[in-house]
Short mmCIF file of C-alpha atoms in Angstrom, two decimals:
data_model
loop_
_atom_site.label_atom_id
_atom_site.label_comp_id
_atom_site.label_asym_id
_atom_site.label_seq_id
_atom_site.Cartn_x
_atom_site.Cartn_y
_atom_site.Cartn_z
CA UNK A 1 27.50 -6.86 -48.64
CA UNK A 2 29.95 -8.53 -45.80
CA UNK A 3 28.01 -9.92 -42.74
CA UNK A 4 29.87 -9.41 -39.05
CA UNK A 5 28.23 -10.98 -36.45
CA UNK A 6 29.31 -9.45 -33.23
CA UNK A 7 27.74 -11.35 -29.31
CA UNK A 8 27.13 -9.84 -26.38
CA UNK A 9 27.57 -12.45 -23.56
CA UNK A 10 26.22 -10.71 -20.45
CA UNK A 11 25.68 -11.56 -16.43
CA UNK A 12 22.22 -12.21 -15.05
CA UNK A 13 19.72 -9.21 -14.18
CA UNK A 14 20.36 -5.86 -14.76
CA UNK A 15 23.48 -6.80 -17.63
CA UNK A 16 21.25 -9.13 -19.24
CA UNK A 17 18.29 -6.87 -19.53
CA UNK A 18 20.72 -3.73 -20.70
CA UNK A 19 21.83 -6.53 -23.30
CA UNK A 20 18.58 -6.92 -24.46
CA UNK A 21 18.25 -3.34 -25.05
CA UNK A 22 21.09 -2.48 -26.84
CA UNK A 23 20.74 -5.86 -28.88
CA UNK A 24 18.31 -3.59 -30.85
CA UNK A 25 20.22 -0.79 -31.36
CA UNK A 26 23.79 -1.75 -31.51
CA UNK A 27 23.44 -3.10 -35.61
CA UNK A 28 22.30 0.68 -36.85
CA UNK A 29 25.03 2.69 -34.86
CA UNK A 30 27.53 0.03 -35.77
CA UNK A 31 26.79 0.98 -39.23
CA UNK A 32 26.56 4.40 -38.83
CA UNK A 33 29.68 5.21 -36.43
CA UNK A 34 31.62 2.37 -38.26
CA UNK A 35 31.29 0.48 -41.36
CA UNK A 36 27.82 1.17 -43.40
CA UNK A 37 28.90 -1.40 -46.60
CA UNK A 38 28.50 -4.00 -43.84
CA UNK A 39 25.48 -5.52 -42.49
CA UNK A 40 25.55 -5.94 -38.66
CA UNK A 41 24.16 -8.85 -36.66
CA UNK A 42 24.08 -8.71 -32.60
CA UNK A 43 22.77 -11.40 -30.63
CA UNK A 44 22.80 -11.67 -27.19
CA UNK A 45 23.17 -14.55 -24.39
CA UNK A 46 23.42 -14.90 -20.79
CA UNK A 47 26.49 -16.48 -19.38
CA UNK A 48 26.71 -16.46 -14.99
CA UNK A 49 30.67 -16.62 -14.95
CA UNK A 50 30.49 -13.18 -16.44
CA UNK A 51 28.77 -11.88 -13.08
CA UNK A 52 31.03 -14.78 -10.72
CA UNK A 53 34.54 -14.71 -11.60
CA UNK A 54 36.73 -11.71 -10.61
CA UNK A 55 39.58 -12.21 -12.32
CA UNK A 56 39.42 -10.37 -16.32
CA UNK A 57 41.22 -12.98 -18.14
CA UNK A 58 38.83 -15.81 -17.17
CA UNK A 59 35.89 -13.61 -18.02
CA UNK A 60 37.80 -13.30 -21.62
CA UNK A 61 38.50 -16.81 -22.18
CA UNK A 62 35.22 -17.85 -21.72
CA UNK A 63 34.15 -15.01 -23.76
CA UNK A 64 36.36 -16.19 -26.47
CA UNK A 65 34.64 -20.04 -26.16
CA UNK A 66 31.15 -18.94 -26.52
CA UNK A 67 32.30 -16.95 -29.81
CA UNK A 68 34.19 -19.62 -31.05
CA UNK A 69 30.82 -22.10 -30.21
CA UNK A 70 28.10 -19.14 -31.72
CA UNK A 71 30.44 -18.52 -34.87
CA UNK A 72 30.77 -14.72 -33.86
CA UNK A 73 33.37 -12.57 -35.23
CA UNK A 74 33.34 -10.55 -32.40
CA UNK A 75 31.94 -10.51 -28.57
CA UNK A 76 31.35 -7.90 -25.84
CA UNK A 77 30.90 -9.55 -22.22
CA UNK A 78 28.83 -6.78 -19.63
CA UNK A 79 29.46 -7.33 -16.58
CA UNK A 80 28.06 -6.33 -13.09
CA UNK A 81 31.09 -6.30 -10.90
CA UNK A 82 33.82 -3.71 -11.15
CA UNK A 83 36.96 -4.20 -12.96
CA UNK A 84 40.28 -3.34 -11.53
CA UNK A 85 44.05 -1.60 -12.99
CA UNK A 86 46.27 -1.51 -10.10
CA UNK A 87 44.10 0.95 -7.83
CA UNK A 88 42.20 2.26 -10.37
CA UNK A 89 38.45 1.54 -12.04
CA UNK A 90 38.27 0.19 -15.34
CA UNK A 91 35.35 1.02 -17.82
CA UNK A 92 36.08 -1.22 -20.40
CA UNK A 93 38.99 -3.49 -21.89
CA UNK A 94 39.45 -5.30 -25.22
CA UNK A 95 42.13 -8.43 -26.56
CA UNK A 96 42.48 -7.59 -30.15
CA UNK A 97 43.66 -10.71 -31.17
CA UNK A 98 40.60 -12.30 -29.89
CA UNK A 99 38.40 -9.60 -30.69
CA UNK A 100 36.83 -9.89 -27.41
CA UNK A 101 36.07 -6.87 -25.30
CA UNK A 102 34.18 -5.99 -21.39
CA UNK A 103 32.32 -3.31 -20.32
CA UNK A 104 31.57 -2.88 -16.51
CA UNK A 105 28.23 -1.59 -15.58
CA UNK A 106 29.03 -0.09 -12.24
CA UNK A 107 31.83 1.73 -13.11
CA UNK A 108 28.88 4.19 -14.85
CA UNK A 109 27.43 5.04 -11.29
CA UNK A 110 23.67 4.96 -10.46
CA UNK A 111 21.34 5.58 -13.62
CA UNK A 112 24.24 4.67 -16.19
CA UNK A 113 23.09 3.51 -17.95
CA UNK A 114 22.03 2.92 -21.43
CA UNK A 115 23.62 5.55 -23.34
CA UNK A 116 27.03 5.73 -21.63
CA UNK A 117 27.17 2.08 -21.97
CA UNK A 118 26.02 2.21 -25.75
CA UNK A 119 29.22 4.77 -26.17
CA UNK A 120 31.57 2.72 -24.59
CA UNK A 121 30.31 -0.26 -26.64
CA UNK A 122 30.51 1.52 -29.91
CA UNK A 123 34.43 2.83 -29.36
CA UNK A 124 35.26 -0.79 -28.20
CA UNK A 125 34.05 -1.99 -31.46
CA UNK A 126 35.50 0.37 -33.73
CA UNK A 127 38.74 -1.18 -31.78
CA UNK A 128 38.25 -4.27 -32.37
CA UNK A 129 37.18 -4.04 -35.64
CA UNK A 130 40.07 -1.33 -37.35
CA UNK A 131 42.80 -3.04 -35.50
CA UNK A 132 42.46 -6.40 -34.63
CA UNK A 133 45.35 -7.05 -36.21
CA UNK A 134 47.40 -3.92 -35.25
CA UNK A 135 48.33 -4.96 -31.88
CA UNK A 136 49.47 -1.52 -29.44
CA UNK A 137 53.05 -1.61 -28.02
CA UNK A 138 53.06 1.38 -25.75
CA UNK A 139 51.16 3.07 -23.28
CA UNK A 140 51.76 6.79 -25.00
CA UNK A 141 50.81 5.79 -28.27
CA UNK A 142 47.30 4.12 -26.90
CA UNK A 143 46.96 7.47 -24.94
CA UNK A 144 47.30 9.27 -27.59
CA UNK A 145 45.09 7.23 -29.93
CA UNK A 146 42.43 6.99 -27.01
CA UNK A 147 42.04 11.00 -26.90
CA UNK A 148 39.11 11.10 -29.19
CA UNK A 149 37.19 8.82 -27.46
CA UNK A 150 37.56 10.20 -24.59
CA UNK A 151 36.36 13.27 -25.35
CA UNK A 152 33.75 11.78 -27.12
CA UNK A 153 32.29 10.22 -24.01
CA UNK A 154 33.45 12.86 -22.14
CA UNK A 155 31.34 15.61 -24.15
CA UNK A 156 28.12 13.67 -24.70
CA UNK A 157 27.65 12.16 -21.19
CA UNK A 158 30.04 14.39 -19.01
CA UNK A 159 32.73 11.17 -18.50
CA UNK A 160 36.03 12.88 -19.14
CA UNK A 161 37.82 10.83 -16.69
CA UNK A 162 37.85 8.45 -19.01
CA UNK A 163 41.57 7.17 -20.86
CA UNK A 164 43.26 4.27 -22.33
CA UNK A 165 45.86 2.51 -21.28
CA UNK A 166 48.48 0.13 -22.77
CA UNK A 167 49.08 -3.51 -23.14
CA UNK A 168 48.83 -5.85 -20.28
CA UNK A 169 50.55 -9.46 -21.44
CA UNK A 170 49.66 -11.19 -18.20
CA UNK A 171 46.35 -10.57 -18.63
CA UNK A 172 46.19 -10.35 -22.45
CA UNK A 173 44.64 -7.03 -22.88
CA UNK A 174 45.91 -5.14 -25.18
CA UNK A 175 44.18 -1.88 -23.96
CA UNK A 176 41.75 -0.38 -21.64
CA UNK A 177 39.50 2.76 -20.20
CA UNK A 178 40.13 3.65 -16.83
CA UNK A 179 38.68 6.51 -14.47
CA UNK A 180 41.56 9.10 -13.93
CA UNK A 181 40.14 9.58 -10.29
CA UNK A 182 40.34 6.78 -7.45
CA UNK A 183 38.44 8.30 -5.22
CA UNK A 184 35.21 8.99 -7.88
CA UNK A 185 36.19 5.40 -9.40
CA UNK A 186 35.36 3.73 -6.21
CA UNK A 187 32.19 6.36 -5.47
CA UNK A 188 31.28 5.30 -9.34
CA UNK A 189 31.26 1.43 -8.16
CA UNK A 190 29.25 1.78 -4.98
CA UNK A 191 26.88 3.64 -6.23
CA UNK A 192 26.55 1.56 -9.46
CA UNK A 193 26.90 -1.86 -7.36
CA UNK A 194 23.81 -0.34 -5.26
CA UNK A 195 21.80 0.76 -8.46
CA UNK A 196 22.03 -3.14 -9.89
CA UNK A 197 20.64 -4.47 -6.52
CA UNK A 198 17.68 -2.87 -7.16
CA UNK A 199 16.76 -1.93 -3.66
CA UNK A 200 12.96 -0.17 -4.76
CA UNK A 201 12.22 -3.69 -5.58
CA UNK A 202 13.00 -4.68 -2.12
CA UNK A 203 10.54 -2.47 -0.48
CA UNK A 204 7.53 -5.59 -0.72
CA UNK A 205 9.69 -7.88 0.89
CA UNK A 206 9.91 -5.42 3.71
CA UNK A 207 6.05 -5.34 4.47
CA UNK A 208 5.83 -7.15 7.70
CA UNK A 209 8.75 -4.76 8.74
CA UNK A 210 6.64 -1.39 7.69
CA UNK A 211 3.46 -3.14 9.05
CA UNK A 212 5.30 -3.62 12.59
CA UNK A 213 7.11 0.03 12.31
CA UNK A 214 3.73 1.80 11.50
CA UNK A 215 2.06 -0.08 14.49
CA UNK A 216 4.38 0.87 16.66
CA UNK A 217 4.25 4.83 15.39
CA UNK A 218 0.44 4.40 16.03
CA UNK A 219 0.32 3.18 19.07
CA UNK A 220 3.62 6.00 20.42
CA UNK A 221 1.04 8.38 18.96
CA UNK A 222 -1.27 7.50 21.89
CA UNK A 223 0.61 9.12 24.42
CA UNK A 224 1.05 13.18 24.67
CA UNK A 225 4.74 13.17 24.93
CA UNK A 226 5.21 13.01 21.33
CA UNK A 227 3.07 15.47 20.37
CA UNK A 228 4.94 18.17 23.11
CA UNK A 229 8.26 17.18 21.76
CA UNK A 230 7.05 17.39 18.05
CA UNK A 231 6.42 21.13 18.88
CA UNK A 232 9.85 21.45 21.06
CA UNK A 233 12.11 20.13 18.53
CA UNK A 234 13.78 22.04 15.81
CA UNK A 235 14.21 21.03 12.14
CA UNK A 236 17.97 19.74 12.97
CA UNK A 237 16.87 17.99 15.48
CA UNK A 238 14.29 16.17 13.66
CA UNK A 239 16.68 15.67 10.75
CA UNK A 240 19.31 13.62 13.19
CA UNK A 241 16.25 11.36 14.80
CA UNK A 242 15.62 10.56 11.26
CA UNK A 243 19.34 9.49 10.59
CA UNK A 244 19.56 7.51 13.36
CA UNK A 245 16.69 6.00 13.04
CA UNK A 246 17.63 4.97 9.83
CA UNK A 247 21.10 4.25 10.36
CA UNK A 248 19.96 2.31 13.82
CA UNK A 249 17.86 0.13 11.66
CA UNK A 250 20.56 -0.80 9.07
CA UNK A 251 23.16 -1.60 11.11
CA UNK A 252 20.90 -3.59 13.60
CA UNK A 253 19.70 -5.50 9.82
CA UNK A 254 23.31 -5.93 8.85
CA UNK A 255 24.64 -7.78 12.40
CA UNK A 256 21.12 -9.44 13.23
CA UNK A 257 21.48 -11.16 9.91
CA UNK A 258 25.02 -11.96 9.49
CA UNK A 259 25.47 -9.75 6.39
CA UNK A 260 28.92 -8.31 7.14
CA UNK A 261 31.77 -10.07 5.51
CA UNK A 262 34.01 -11.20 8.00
CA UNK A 263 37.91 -11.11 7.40
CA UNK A 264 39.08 -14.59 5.91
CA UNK A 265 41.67 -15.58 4.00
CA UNK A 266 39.55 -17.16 1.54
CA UNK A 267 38.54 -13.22 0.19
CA UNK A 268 40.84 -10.51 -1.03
CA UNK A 269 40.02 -7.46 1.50
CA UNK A 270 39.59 -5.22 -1.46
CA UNK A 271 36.44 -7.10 -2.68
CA UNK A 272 35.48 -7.61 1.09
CA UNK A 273 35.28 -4.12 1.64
CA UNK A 274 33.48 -3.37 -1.67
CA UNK A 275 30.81 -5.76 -1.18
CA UNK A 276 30.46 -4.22 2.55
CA UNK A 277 30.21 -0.86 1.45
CA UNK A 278 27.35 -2.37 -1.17
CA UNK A 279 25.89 -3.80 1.39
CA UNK A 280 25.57 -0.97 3.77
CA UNK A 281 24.05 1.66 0.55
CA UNK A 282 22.00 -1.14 -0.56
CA UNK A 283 20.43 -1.34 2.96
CA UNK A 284 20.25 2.20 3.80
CA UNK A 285 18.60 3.04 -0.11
CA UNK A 286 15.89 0.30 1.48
CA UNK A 287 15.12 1.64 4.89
CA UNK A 288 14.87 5.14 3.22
CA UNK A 289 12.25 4.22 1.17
CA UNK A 290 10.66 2.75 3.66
CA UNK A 291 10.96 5.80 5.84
CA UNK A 292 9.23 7.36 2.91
CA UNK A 293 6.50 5.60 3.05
CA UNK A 294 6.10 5.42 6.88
CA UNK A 295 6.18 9.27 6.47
CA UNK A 296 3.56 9.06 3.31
CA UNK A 297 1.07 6.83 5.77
CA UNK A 298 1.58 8.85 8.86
CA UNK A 299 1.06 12.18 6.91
CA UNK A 300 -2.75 10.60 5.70
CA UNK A 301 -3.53 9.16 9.45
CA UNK A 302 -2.73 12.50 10.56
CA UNK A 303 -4.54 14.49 8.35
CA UNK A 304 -7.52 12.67 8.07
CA UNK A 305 -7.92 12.00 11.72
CA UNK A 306 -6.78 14.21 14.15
CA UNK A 307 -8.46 17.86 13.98
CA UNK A 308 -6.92 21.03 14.43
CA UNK A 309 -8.86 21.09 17.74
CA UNK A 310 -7.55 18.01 19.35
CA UNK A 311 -3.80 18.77 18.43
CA UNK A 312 -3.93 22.72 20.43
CA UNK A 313 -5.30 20.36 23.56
CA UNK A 314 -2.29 18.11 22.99
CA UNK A 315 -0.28 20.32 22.65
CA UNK A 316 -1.39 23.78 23.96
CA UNK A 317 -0.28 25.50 20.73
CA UNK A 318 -1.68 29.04 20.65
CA UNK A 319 -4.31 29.22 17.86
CA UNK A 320 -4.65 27.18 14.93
CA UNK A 321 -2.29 24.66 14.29
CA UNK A 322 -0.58 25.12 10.73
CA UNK A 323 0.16 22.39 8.55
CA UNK A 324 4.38 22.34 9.74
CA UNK A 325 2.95 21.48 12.88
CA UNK A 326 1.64 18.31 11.52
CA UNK A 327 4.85 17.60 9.55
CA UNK A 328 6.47 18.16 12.50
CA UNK A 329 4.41 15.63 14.54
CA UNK A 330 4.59 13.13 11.50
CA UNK A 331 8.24 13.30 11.45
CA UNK A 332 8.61 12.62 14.71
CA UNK A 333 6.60 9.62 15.11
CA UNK A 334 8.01 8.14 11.79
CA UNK A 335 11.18 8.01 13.62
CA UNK A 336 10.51 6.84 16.72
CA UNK A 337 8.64 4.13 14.60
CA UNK A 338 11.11 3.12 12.48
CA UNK A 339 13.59 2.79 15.62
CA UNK A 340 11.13 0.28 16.96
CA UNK A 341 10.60 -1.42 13.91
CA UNK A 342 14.31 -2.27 13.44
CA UNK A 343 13.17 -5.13 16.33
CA UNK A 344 10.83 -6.52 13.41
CA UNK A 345 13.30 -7.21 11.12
CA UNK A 346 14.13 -10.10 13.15
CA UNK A 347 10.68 -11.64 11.74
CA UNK A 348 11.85 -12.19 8.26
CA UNK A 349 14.22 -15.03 7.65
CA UNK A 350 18.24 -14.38 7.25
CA UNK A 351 18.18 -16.07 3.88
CA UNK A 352 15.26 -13.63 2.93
CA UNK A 353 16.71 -10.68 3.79
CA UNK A 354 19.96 -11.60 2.22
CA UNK A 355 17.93 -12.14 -1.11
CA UNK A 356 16.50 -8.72 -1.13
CA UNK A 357 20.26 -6.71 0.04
CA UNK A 358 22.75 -9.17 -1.77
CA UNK A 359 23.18 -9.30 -5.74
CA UNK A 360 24.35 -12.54 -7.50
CA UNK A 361 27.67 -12.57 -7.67
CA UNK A 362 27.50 -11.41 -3.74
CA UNK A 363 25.78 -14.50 -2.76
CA UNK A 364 27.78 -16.94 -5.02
CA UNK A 365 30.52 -15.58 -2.80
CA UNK A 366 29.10 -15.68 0.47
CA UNK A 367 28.13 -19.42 -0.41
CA UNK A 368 31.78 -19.68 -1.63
CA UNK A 369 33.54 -18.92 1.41
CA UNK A 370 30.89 -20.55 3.59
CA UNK A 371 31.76 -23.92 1.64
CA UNK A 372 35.32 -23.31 1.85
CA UNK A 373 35.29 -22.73 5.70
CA UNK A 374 33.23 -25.67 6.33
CA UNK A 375 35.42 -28.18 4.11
CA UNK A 376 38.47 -26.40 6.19
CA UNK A 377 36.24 -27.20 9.47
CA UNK A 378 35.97 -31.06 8.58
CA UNK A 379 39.58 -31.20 7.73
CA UNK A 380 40.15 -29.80 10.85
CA UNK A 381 38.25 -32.28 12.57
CA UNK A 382 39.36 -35.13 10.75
CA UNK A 383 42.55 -34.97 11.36
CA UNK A 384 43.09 -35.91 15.25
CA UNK A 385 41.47 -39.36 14.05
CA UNK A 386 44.14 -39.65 11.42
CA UNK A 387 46.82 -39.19 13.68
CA UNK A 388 44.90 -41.68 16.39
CA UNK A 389 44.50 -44.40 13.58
CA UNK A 390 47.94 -43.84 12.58
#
């Protein structure tokens, strides 16, 4: 029985550990969806220019040079940052004379993950494998060769924006998946970009921060306004306290910190404004959990110690107080804390909190242009004392 070896060379975090994961399965479907006289090997390895460089064909070349060094027939790279076609969102790309192929993880959106990915991953492979030495010469024919997977994505996992298209000498692809839609390609990317930062994991690093916000809820609890207003407001009133106060918080986070990408000529806008936009879900996914918290602890304080009796004197509510009144209350003061807890944020360090909101390849690029701008600063410097000593 023929052996194939096939590698999946992956970025840090979340690609690495999806790697690991489909390292297991990968061998059985490959035998199953494509060849079962041969026995499959996959074998995984982490590689950081496959989450750094943003340019396909150096992702592929050094794709090819690890499967060259491992003795791989074949090699799959996964990738955390979004691939680009003109203005479009790629899922996936393969050379065929290479028999290399990349799959981009946020392209999938939030919760991809696994079995989309495994999909994708199992049509690039019959690819490479039936016609790695077929090479495709027009963009109708790979269209119309692409239509069954397509609709095979599309039917299992509801991904029907999903096509191929045609060579691309430049950047020696031969073909590609792309998402029919710009407007749900870029959605897709945000959303997935926000998913691989993991912001639930953040929420520990944000302690002093929910410390300081339920303090200060506490101690506005004190005083009776609060409790008159709780009973004033309506629901859509409490609703836009709670977006401001959420919203307040992240943007006060984002420009205390320094975590908006400035305009330079040392990054393309296009990435700019993606890693912005990451920014600015990643953030807001953070201080929502934390809001849900807040609201979890104020809901427990409030139960457990204020009685039904001390909240009519408060507020000189007719009767019994019902439990929306509490909510109500609750609500309220979860705002009003989180608004003053947005001052707190200034406790934890700027390289902490850029830790927590950026991912990898986001602060390899911040320290990339930072570099850059520096070295341009010296030069800058330098160079009236060259022209003095000349």
């Amino acid at each position: 029985m023929a052996k194939v070896r096939v590698g999946l060379v992956s970025a840090p975090n979340l690609p690495a550990y999806i790697a690991e994961e489909l390292c297991k399965e990968l061998p059985d479907y490959f035998s199953k969806e494509i060849d079962n006289e041969t026995s499959w090997e996959v074998e995984t390895t982490v590689d950081t220019l496959v989450g750094v460089a943003e340019e396909t064909k150096e992702v592929l070349d050094k794709a090819n040079n690890i499967k060259k060094e491992q003795n791989w027939e074949y090699v799959i790279c996964l990738t955390d940052l979004p691939i680009f076609f003109r203005k479009r969102i790629v899922v996936g790309n393969a050379n065929l004379d290479h028999k290399v192929g990349q799959v981009s993880i946020p392209a999938f959106g939030v919760m991809p993950m696994h079995k989309r990915i495994r999909v994708i991953m199992i049509e690039l492979m019959k690819e490479l494998y039936r016609n790695s030495d077929e090479r495709v010469s027009s963009e109708e024919h790979t269209l119309e060769n692409g239509k069954d997977a397509a609709k095979n994505i599309g039917r299992q996992f509801f991904f029907s924006r999903v096509r191929r298209l045609g060579a691309s000498p430049e950047e020696q692809l031969d073909f590609r998946y792309v998402i029919r839609s710009r407007v749900i390609g870029y959605l897709r990317i945000m959303c997935g970009m926000t998913f691989a930062n993991r912001p639930w994991d953040a929420l520990l690093s944000f302690k002093k921060i929910t410390m300081l916000s339920f303090a200060s809820g506490a101690y506005i609890s004190i005083f009776p306004n609060p409790w008159v207003l709780s009973v004033a407001y309506s629901p859509l009133r409490l609703v836009f306290l709670s977006l401001l106060s959420i919203l307040g918080m992240v943007t006060w986070i984002i420009f205390s910190h320094n975590l908006w990408e400035k305009p330079s000529q040392h990054g393309k806008k296009r990435w700019r404004d993606l890693y912005n936009g990451t920014t600015f879900l990643t953030l807001t996914s953070i201080v929502s959990l934390n809001y849900l918290v807040l609201f979890i602890m104020f809901l427990a304080a409030m139960s457990l110690l204020v009685p039904p009796e001390l909240f009519q004197i408060r507020t000189q509510v007719e009767g019994s107080p019902s439990f929306v009144y509490y909510l109500k209350l609750v609500w309220l003061v979860t705002s009003f804390g989180t608004l003053a807890g947005a001052i707190g944020t200034g406790l934890e360090s700027e390289e902490r909190i850029r830790n927590v909101t950026y991912s990898f390849r986001q602060q390899q690029r911040y320290y990339e242009i930072g570099e850059e701008e520096n070295e341009e600063d010296k030069n800058e410097d330098t160079e009236p004392e060259k022209r003095c000593n000349q």
